[in-house]
Amino acid sequence: MIDHLDDKIIEILKKDSRRPFVEIANELEVSEGTIRSRVKKLFEEGIIQAFTIKTSSKNVKALVEVKIDVNVNTSEIADQIASFEGVSEVYEVTGEEDIVAIIDVTSSPQLNEIIERIRRYDNVESTRTRLILKEHFGAD
């Protein structure tokens, strides 16, 4: 169970996962050892799953929405799409489409190749692609 201090630690690490524990401790007015043990516990419990970085887009970035046939294991298809080179994130979603993949590649032909690979699955009914024109990042 996470408490208010854990929430604050997570909020800080979401903004900068490389932030030194001593700086976090000073900001939250606790010891560095407290921060270290809390982060270790959050990681062991699976609340923090990874420490990652954000990079600028390579050139062509798009959302590809995928509609799947009824009674198909959506997770299996989502996992396969997530393994494609150039796919940065995959989500199972509600609504008209079942899967949304975020593609980040260096060229339109590469984007098209990924879309064609997705369309080759027998259980894929349709895809809809939306090019990302501009990104805005939130506080996290």
Coordinates of N, CA, C and O in Angstrom, one line a residue:
M1 N 0.8 -1.2 0.0 CA 0.0 0.0 0.0 C 0.9 1.2 0.0 O 1.8 1.3 0.8
I2 N 0.6 2.1 -0.9 CA 1.4 3.3 -1.0 C 0.8 4.5 -0.2 O -0.5 4.6 -0.1
D3 N 1.6 5.3 0.4 CA 1.1 6.5 1.2 C 1.5 7.8 0.5 O 2.0 7.8 -0.7
H4 N 1.2 8.9 1.2 CA 1.5 10.2 0.6 C 2.9 10.4 0.2 O 3.2 11.0 -0.9
L5 N 3.9 9.9 1.0 CA 5.3 10.1 0.7 C 5.6 9.3 -0.5 O 6.4 9.8 -1.4
D6 N 5.1 8.1 -0.6 CA 5.4 7.3 -1.9 C 4.8 8.0 -3.1 O 5.5 8.0 -4.1
D7 N 3.7 8.6 -3.0 CA 3.1 9.3 -4.1 C 4.0 10.5 -4.5 O 4.2 10.7 -5.7
K8 N 4.5 11.2 -3.6 CA 5.4 12.3 -3.9 C 6.7 11.8 -4.5 O 7.2 12.4 -5.5
I9 N 7.3 10.7 -4.0 CA 8.5 10.1 -4.6 C 8.2 9.8 -6.1 O 9.0 10.1 -7.0
I10 N 7.1 9.1 -6.3 CA 6.8 8.6 -7.7 C 6.6 9.9 -8.6 O 7.1 9.9 -9.7
E11 N 5.9 10.9 -8.1 CA 5.7 12.1 -8.9 C 7.1 12.7 -9.3 O 7.3 13.1 -10.4
I12 N 8.0 12.8 -8.4 CA 9.3 13.3 -8.7 C 10.1 12.5 -9.7 O 10.7 13.0 -10.7
L13 N 10.0 11.1 -9.5 CA 10.8 10.2 -10.4 C 10.2 10.2 -11.8 O 10.9 9.9 -12.8
K14 N 8.8 10.4 -11.9 CA 8.2 10.5 -13.2 C 8.8 11.7 -14.0 O 8.9 11.6 -15.2
K15 N 9.1 12.8 -13.4 CA 9.6 13.9 -14.0 C 11.1 13.7 -14.4 O 11.6 14.2 -15.4
D16 N 11.8 13.1 -13.5 CA 13.3 12.9 -13.7 C 13.7 11.6 -13.0 O 14.0 11.6 -11.8
S17 N 13.8 10.5 -13.7 CA 14.1 9.2 -13.0 C 15.5 9.1 -12.6 O 15.9 8.2 -11.9
R18 N 16.4 10.1 -13.0 CA 17.8 10.1 -12.6 C 18.0 11.0 -11.5 O 19.2 11.2 -11.1
R19 N 17.0 11.6 -10.9 CA 17.2 12.6 -9.8 C 17.8 11.9 -8.6 O 17.3 10.8 -8.2
P20 N 18.9 12.4 -8.1 CA 19.6 11.7 -7.0 C 18.6 11.6 -5.7 O 17.9 12.6 -5.4
F21 N 18.8 10.5 -5.0 CA 17.9 10.3 -3.8 C 18.1 11.4 -2.8 O 17.2 11.8 -2.1
V22 N 19.4 11.9 -2.7 CA 19.7 12.9 -1.7 C 18.9 14.2 -2.0 O 18.4 14.9 -1.1
E23 N 18.7 14.5 -3.3 CA 17.9 15.7 -3.7 C 16.4 15.5 -3.4 O 15.8 16.4 -2.9
I24 N 16.0 14.3 -3.6 CA 14.6 14.0 -3.3 C 14.3 14.1 -1.8 O 13.3 14.6 -1.4
A25 N 15.3 13.5 -1.1 CA 15.2 13.6 0.4 C 15.1 15.0 0.9 O 14.3 15.3 1.8
N26 N 16.0 15.8 0.4 CA 16.0 17.2 0.8 C 14.7 17.9 0.5 O 14.1 18.7 1.3
E27 N 14.2 17.7 -0.7 CA 12.9 18.3 -1.1 C 11.7 17.8 -0.2 O 10.9 18.6 0.1
L28 N 11.7 16.6 0.1 CA 10.6 16.0 0.9 C 10.9 16.0 2.4 O 10.1 15.6 3.2
E29 N 12.1 16.5 2.8 CA 12.4 16.7 4.2 C 12.4 15.3 4.9 O 11.9 15.2 6.0
V30 N 13.1 14.3 4.3 CA 13.3 13.0 4.9 C 14.7 12.6 4.7 O 15.4 13.3 3.9
S31 N 15.1 11.5 5.2 CA 16.5 11.1 5.0 C 16.7 10.4 3.7 O 15.7 9.9 3.1
E32 N 17.9 10.4 3.2 CA 18.2 9.7 1.9 C 17.9 8.3 2.0 O 17.5 7.6 1.1
G33 N 18.2 7.7 3.2 CA 17.9 6.2 3.4 C 16.5 5.9 3.3 O 16.1 4.8 2.8
T34 N 15.6 6.8 3.7 CA 14.2 6.7 3.6 C 13.8 6.6 2.2 O 13.0 5.7 1.7
I35 N 14.3 7.5 1.4 CA 14.0 7.5 -0.1 C 14.5 6.2 -0.7 O 13.7 5.6 -1.5
R36 N 15.7 5.8 -0.4 CA 16.3 4.6 -1.0 C 15.4 3.4 -0.7 O 15.1 2.6 -1.5
S37 N 15.0 3.3 0.6 CA 14.3 2.1 1.0 C 12.8 2.1 0.4 O 12.3 1.1 0.0
R38 N 12.2 3.3 0.3 CA 10.9 3.4 -0.3 C 10.9 3.1 -1.8 O 10.1 2.4 -2.3
V39 N 11.9 3.6 -2.5 CA 12.0 3.3 -3.9 C 12.3 1.8 -4.1 O 11.6 1.2 -5.0
K40 N 13.1 1.2 -3.3 CA 13.4 -0.2 -3.4 C 12.1 -1.0 -3.2 O 11.8 -1.9 -3.9
K41 N 11.3 -0.6 -2.2 CA 10.0 -1.3 -1.9 C 9.1 -1.1 -3.0 O 8.4 -2.1 -3.5
L42 N 8.9 0.1 -3.6 CA 8.0 0.3 -4.7 C 8.4 -0.5 -5.9 O 7.5 -1.0 -6.6
F43 N 9.7 -0.6 -6.1 CA 10.2 -1.4 -7.3 C 9.9 -2.9 -7.1 O 9.4 -3.6 -7.9
E44 N 10.2 -3.4 -5.9 CA 9.9 -4.8 -5.5 C 8.5 -5.2 -5.6 O 8.1 -6.3 -6.0
E45 N 7.6 -4.3 -5.3 CA 6.1 -4.5 -5.3 C 5.5 -4.3 -6.7 O 4.3 -4.5 -6.9
G46 N 6.4 -3.9 -7.6 CA 5.9 -3.7 -9.0 C 5.1 -2.4 -9.2 O 4.6 -2.2 -10.3
I47 N 5.1 -1.5 -8.3 CA 4.5 -0.2 -8.5 C 5.3 0.6 -9.4 O 4.8 1.2 -10.3
I48 N 6.6 0.6 -9.2 CA 7.6 1.2 -10.1 C 8.1 0.0 -10.9 O 8.6 -1.0 -10.4
Q49 N 7.9 0.0 -12.2 CA 8.2 -1.1 -13.1 C 9.5 -0.9 -13.9 O 10.2 -1.9 -14.2
A50 N 9.9 0.4 -14.1 CA 11.1 0.6 -14.8 C 11.5 2.1 -14.7 O 10.6 2.9 -14.4
F51 N 12.7 2.4 -14.9 CA 13.2 3.7 -14.9 C 13.6 4.0 -16.4 O 14.4 3.3 -16.9
T52 N 12.8 4.9 -17.0 CA 13.0 5.1 -18.4 C 13.4 6.5 -18.8 O 13.4 7.4 -17.9
I53 N 13.6 6.8 -20.1 CA 13.9 8.1 -20.6 C 12.9 8.4 -21.7 O 12.4 7.5 -22.3
K54 N 12.7 9.7 -21.9 CA 11.9 10.2 -23.1 C 12.9 10.7 -24.1 O 13.8 11.4 -23.7
T55 N 12.8 10.4 -25.3 CA 13.6 10.9 -26.4 C 12.8 11.7 -27.4 O 11.6 11.5 -27.4
S56 N 13.4 12.5 -28.2 CA 12.7 13.2 -29.2 C 12.3 12.2 -30.3 O 13.0 11.1 -30.5
S57 N 11.3 12.5 -31.0 CA 10.8 11.6 -32.1 C 11.9 11.5 -33.2 O 12.6 12.4 -33.4
K58 N 11.9 10.3 -33.8 CA 12.9 10.1 -34.9 C 12.6 10.9 -36.1 O 13.5 11.4 -36.7
N59 N 11.3 10.9 -36.5 CA 10.9 11.7 -37.7 C 9.4 11.6 -37.9 O 8.7 12.6 -38.0
V60 N 8.9 10.3 -38.0 CA 7.5 10.1 -38.3 C 6.9 9.4 -37.1 O 7.4 8.3 -36.8
K61 N 6.0 10.0 -36.5 CA 5.3 9.4 -35.4 C 3.8 9.3 -35.6 O 3.3 10.3 -36.1
A62 N 3.2 8.2 -35.3 CA 1.8 8.0 -35.6 C 1.1 7.1 -34.5 O 1.7 6.3 -33.9
L63 N -0.2 7.3 -34.4 CA -1.1 6.4 -33.7 C -1.7 5.5 -34.7 O -2.3 6.0 -35.7
V64 N -1.6 4.2 -34.5 CA -2.3 3.3 -35.3 C -3.4 2.6 -34.5 O -3.0 1.9 -33.5
E65 N -4.6 2.8 -34.9 CA -5.7 2.2 -34.1 C -6.1 0.9 -34.9 O -6.2 0.9 -36.1
V66 N -6.3 -0.2 -34.1 CA -6.5 -1.5 -34.7 C -7.8 -2.1 -34.2 O -8.0 -2.2 -33.0
K67 N -8.7 -2.5 -35.1 CA -10.0 -3.1 -34.8 C -9.8 -4.6 -35.0 O -9.4 -5.1 -36.1
I68 N -10.1 -5.4 -34.0 CA -10.0 -6.8 -34.0 C -11.3 -7.5 -34.0 O -12.3 -7.0 -33.5
D69 N -11.4 -8.7 -34.7 CA -12.6 -9.5 -34.7 C -13.0 -9.8 -33.3 O -12.2 -9.9 -32.4
V70 N -14.3 -10.1 -33.1 CA -14.9 -10.5 -31.8 C -14.4 -11.9 -31.5 O -14.0 -12.7 -32.3
N71 N -14.3 -12.1 -30.2 CA -13.8 -13.4 -29.6 C -12.4 -13.8 -30.0 O -12.1 -14.9 -30.3
V72 N -11.5 -12.8 -30.0 CA -10.1 -13.0 -30.4 C -9.3 -12.5 -29.2 O -9.7 -11.6 -28.5
N73 N -8.2 -13.2 -28.9 CA -7.3 -12.8 -27.8 C -6.6 -11.5 -28.2 O -5.5 -11.6 -28.8
T74 N -7.1 -10.4 -27.8 CA -6.5 -9.1 -28.1 C -5.1 -8.9 -27.5 O -4.3 -8.4 -28.2
S75 N -4.9 -9.5 -26.3 CA -3.6 -9.3 -25.7 C -2.5 -10.0 -26.5 O -1.4 -9.5 -26.5
E76 N -2.8 -11.1 -27.1 CA -1.8 -11.8 -27.9 C -1.4 -11.0 -29.1 O -0.2 -10.8 -29.4
I77 N -2.4 -10.4 -29.8 CA -2.1 -9.6 -30.9 C -1.3 -8.3 -30.5 O -0.3 -7.9 -31.1
A78 N -1.8 -7.7 -29.3 CA -1.1 -6.5 -28.8 C 0.4 -6.8 -28.5 O 1.3 -6.0 -28.8
D79 N 0.6 -7.9 -27.9 CA 2.0 -8.3 -27.6 C 2.9 -8.5 -28.8 O 4.0 -8.1 -28.8
Q80 N 2.3 -9.1 -29.8 CA 3.0 -9.3 -31.1 C 3.3 -7.9 -31.7 O 4.5 -7.7 -32.2
I81 N 2.4 -7.0 -31.8 CA 2.6 -5.7 -32.3 C 3.7 -4.9 -31.5 O 4.5 -4.3 -32.1
A82 N 3.6 -5.1 -30.2 CA 4.6 -4.4 -29.3 C 6.1 -4.9 -29.6 O 7.0 -4.1 -29.4
S83 N 6.2 -6.1 -30.2 CA 7.6 -6.6 -30.5 C 8.1 -6.0 -31.8 O 9.3 -6.2 -32.1
F84 N 7.3 -5.3 -32.6 CA 7.8 -4.8 -33.9 C 8.8 -3.7 -33.6 O 8.5 -2.8 -32.8
E85 N 9.9 -3.6 -34.4 CA 10.8 -2.5 -34.3 C 10.1 -1.3 -34.8 O 9.4 -1.3 -35.8
G86 N 10.2 -0.2 -34.0 CA 9.5 1.1 -34.4 C 8.3 1.3 -33.6 O 7.7 2.4 -33.6
V87 N 7.8 0.3 -32.9 CA 6.6 0.4 -32.1 C 7.1 0.8 -30.7 O 7.8 0.0 -30.0
S88 N 6.7 2.0 -30.2 CA 7.1 2.4 -28.9 C 6.2 2.1 -27.8 O 6.6 1.8 -26.6
E89 N 4.9 2.0 -28.0 CA 3.9 1.7 -27.0 C 2.7 1.0 -27.6 O 2.4 1.4 -28.8
V90 N 2.0 0.2 -26.9 CA 0.8 -0.5 -27.4 C -0.2 -0.5 -26.2 O 0.2 -0.9 -25.1
Y91 N -1.4 -0.1 -26.5 CA -2.5 -0.1 -25.5 C -3.7 -0.9 -25.9 O -4.0 -0.8 -27.1
E92 N -4.3 -1.7 -25.0 CA -5.6 -2.3 -25.3 C -6.6 -1.2 -24.8 O -6.5 -0.7 -23.7
V93 N -7.6 -0.9 -25.6 CA -8.5 0.2 -25.3 C -9.9 -0.2 -25.5 O -10.2 -1.2 -26.1
T94 N -10.8 0.7 -25.0 CA -12.2 0.5 -25.2 C -12.7 1.4 -26.4 O -11.9 2.3 -26.8
G95 N -13.8 1.1 -26.9 CA -14.3 2.0 -28.0 C -14.4 1.2 -29.3 O -14.4 0.0 -29.4
E96 N -14.4 1.9 -30.4 CA -14.5 1.3 -31.8 C -13.3 0.4 -32.1 O -13.5 -0.6 -32.6
E97 N -12.1 0.9 -31.7 CA -10.9 0.1 -31.9 C -10.5 -0.7 -30.6 O -11.0 -0.3 -29.6
D98 N -9.7 -1.7 -30.8 CA -9.3 -2.5 -29.6 C -7.9 -2.3 -29.2 O -7.6 -2.5 -28.0
I99 N -7.1 -1.9 -30.1 CA -5.6 -1.7 -29.8 C -5.2 -0.3 -30.4 O -5.6 0.0 -31.5
V100 N -4.4 0.4 -29.7 CA -3.7 1.6 -30.2 C -2.2 1.4 -30.0 O -1.7 1.1 -28.9
A101 N -1.5 1.6 -31.1 CA 0.0 1.4 -31.1 C 0.6 2.8 -31.5 O 0.1 3.5 -32.4
I102 N 1.6 3.2 -30.8 CA 2.3 4.4 -31.1 C 3.6 4.0 -31.8 O 4.4 3.2 -31.3
I103 N 3.7 4.5 -33.0 CA 4.8 4.1 -33.9 C 5.7 5.3 -34.0 O 5.3 6.4 -34.2
D104 N 7.1 5.1 -33.9 CA 8.0 6.1 -34.0 C 9.2 5.6 -34.9 O 10.0 4.8 -34.5
V105 N 9.2 6.1 -36.2 CA 10.2 5.6 -37.2 C 10.8 6.7 -37.9 O 10.4 7.9 -37.7
T106 N 11.7 6.4 -38.8 CA 12.5 7.5 -39.5 C 11.9 7.9 -40.8 O 12.3 8.9 -41.4
S107 N 10.9 7.1 -41.3 CA 10.4 7.4 -42.6 C 8.9 6.9 -42.8 O 8.5 5.9 -42.1
S108 N 8.2 7.4 -43.8 CA 6.9 7.0 -44.1 C 6.9 5.6 -44.6 O 6.0 4.8 -44.2
P109 N 7.8 5.1 -45.4 CA 7.8 3.7 -45.8 C 7.9 2.7 -44.6 O 7.3 1.7 -44.6
Q110 N 8.7 3.1 -43.6 CA 8.8 2.3 -42.4 C 7.5 2.2 -41.7 O 7.1 1.1 -41.2
L111 N 6.8 3.3 -41.6 CA 5.5 3.4 -41.0 C 4.5 2.5 -41.7 O 3.8 1.7 -41.2
N112 N 4.5 2.6 -43.1 CA 3.6 1.8 -43.9 C 3.9 0.3 -43.8 O 3.0 -0.5 -43.7
E113 N 5.2 0.0 -43.6 CA 5.6 -1.4 -43.5 C 5.0 -2.0 -42.2 O 4.4 -3.1 -42.2
I114 N 5.0 -1.3 -41.1 CA 4.4 -1.7 -39.8 C 2.9 -1.9 -40.0 O 2.3 -2.9 -39.5
I115 N 2.3 -0.9 -40.6 CA 0.8 -0.9 -40.8 C 0.4 -2.2 -41.6 O -0.5 -2.9 -41.3
E116 N 1.2 -2.5 -42.7 CA 0.9 -3.6 -43.5 C 1.1 -4.9 -42.7 O 0.3 -5.9 -42.9
R117 N 2.1 -5.0 -41.9 CA 2.3 -6.2 -41.0 C 1.1 -6.4 -40.1 O 0.7 -7.5 -39.9
I118 N 0.6 -5.3 -39.5 CA -0.6 -5.4 -38.7 C -1.8 -5.9 -39.4 O -2.5 -6.8 -39.0
R119 N -2.0 -5.4 -40.6 CA -3.1 -5.7 -41.5 C -3.1 -7.2 -41.9 O -4.1 -7.8 -42.3
R120 N -1.9 -7.8 -41.9 CA -1.8 -9.2 -42.4 C -2.4 -10.2 -41.4 O -2.6 -11.4 -41.7
Y121 N -2.6 -9.8 -40.1 CA -3.1 -10.7 -39.1 C -4.6 -11.0 -39.6 O -5.4 -10.2 -39.9
D122 N -4.9 -12.3 -39.5 CA -6.2 -12.8 -39.9 C -7.4 -12.1 -39.1 O -8.4 -11.9 -39.7
N123 N -7.1 -11.8 -37.9 CA -8.2 -11.3 -37.0 C -8.3 -9.8 -37.0 O -9.1 -9.3 -36.2
V124 N -7.5 -9.1 -37.8 CA -7.5 -7.7 -37.8 C -8.6 -7.3 -38.8 O -8.5 -7.6 -40.0
E125 N -9.6 -6.6 -38.4 CA -10.7 -6.1 -39.3 C -10.2 -4.8 -40.0 O -10.5 -4.7 -41.2
S126 N -9.6 -3.9 -39.3 CA -9.2 -2.6 -40.0 C -8.2 -1.9 -39.1 O -8.0 -2.2 -37.9
T127 N -7.5 -0.9 -39.7 CA -6.6 0.0 -39.0 C -7.0 1.4 -39.4 O -7.5 1.6 -40.5
R128 N -6.7 2.3 -38.5 CA -6.8 3.7 -38.8 C -5.6 4.4 -38.3 O -5.2 4.2 -37.1
T129 N -4.9 5.2 -39.1 CA -3.6 5.8 -38.7 C -3.8 7.3 -38.6 O -4.4 8.0 -39.4
R130 N -3.2 7.8 -37.5 CA -3.3 9.3 -37.3 C -1.8 9.7 -37.1 O -1.2 9.3 -36.2
L131 N -1.3 10.6 -38.0 CA 0.0 11.1 -37.8 C 0.1 12.1 -36.7 O -0.9 12.9 -36.5
I132 N 1.1 12.0 -35.9 CA 1.3 13.0 -34.8 C 2.0 14.2 -35.3 O 3.1 14.1 -35.8
L133 N 1.4 15.3 -35.2 CA 2.0 16.6 -35.7 C 2.9 17.3 -34.7 O 3.9 17.9 -35.0
K134 N 2.4 17.3 -33.4 CA 3.1 18.0 -32.4 C 2.8 17.3 -31.1 O 1.7 16.9 -30.8
E135 N 3.9 17.2 -30.2 CA 3.7 16.6 -28.9 C 3.7 17.7 -27.8 O 4.5 18.6 -27.9
H136 N 2.9 17.4 -26.8 CA 2.9 18.2 -25.6 C 3.0 17.3 -24.4 O 2.2 16.3 -24.3
F137 N 4.0 17.5 -23.5 CA 4.1 16.6 -22.4 C 3.6 17.2 -21.1 O 3.8 18.4 -20.9
G138 N 2.9 16.4 -20.4 CA 2.3 16.8 -19.1 C 3.4 16.8 -18.0 O 4.6 16.6 -18.3
A139 N 3.0 17.1 -16.8 CA 3.9 17.2 -15.7 C 4.5 15.9 -15.3 O 5.6 15.9 -14.7
D140 N 3.9 14.8 -15.6 CA 4.5 13.5 -15.3 C 5.5 13.1 -16.3 O 6.4 12.4 -16.2

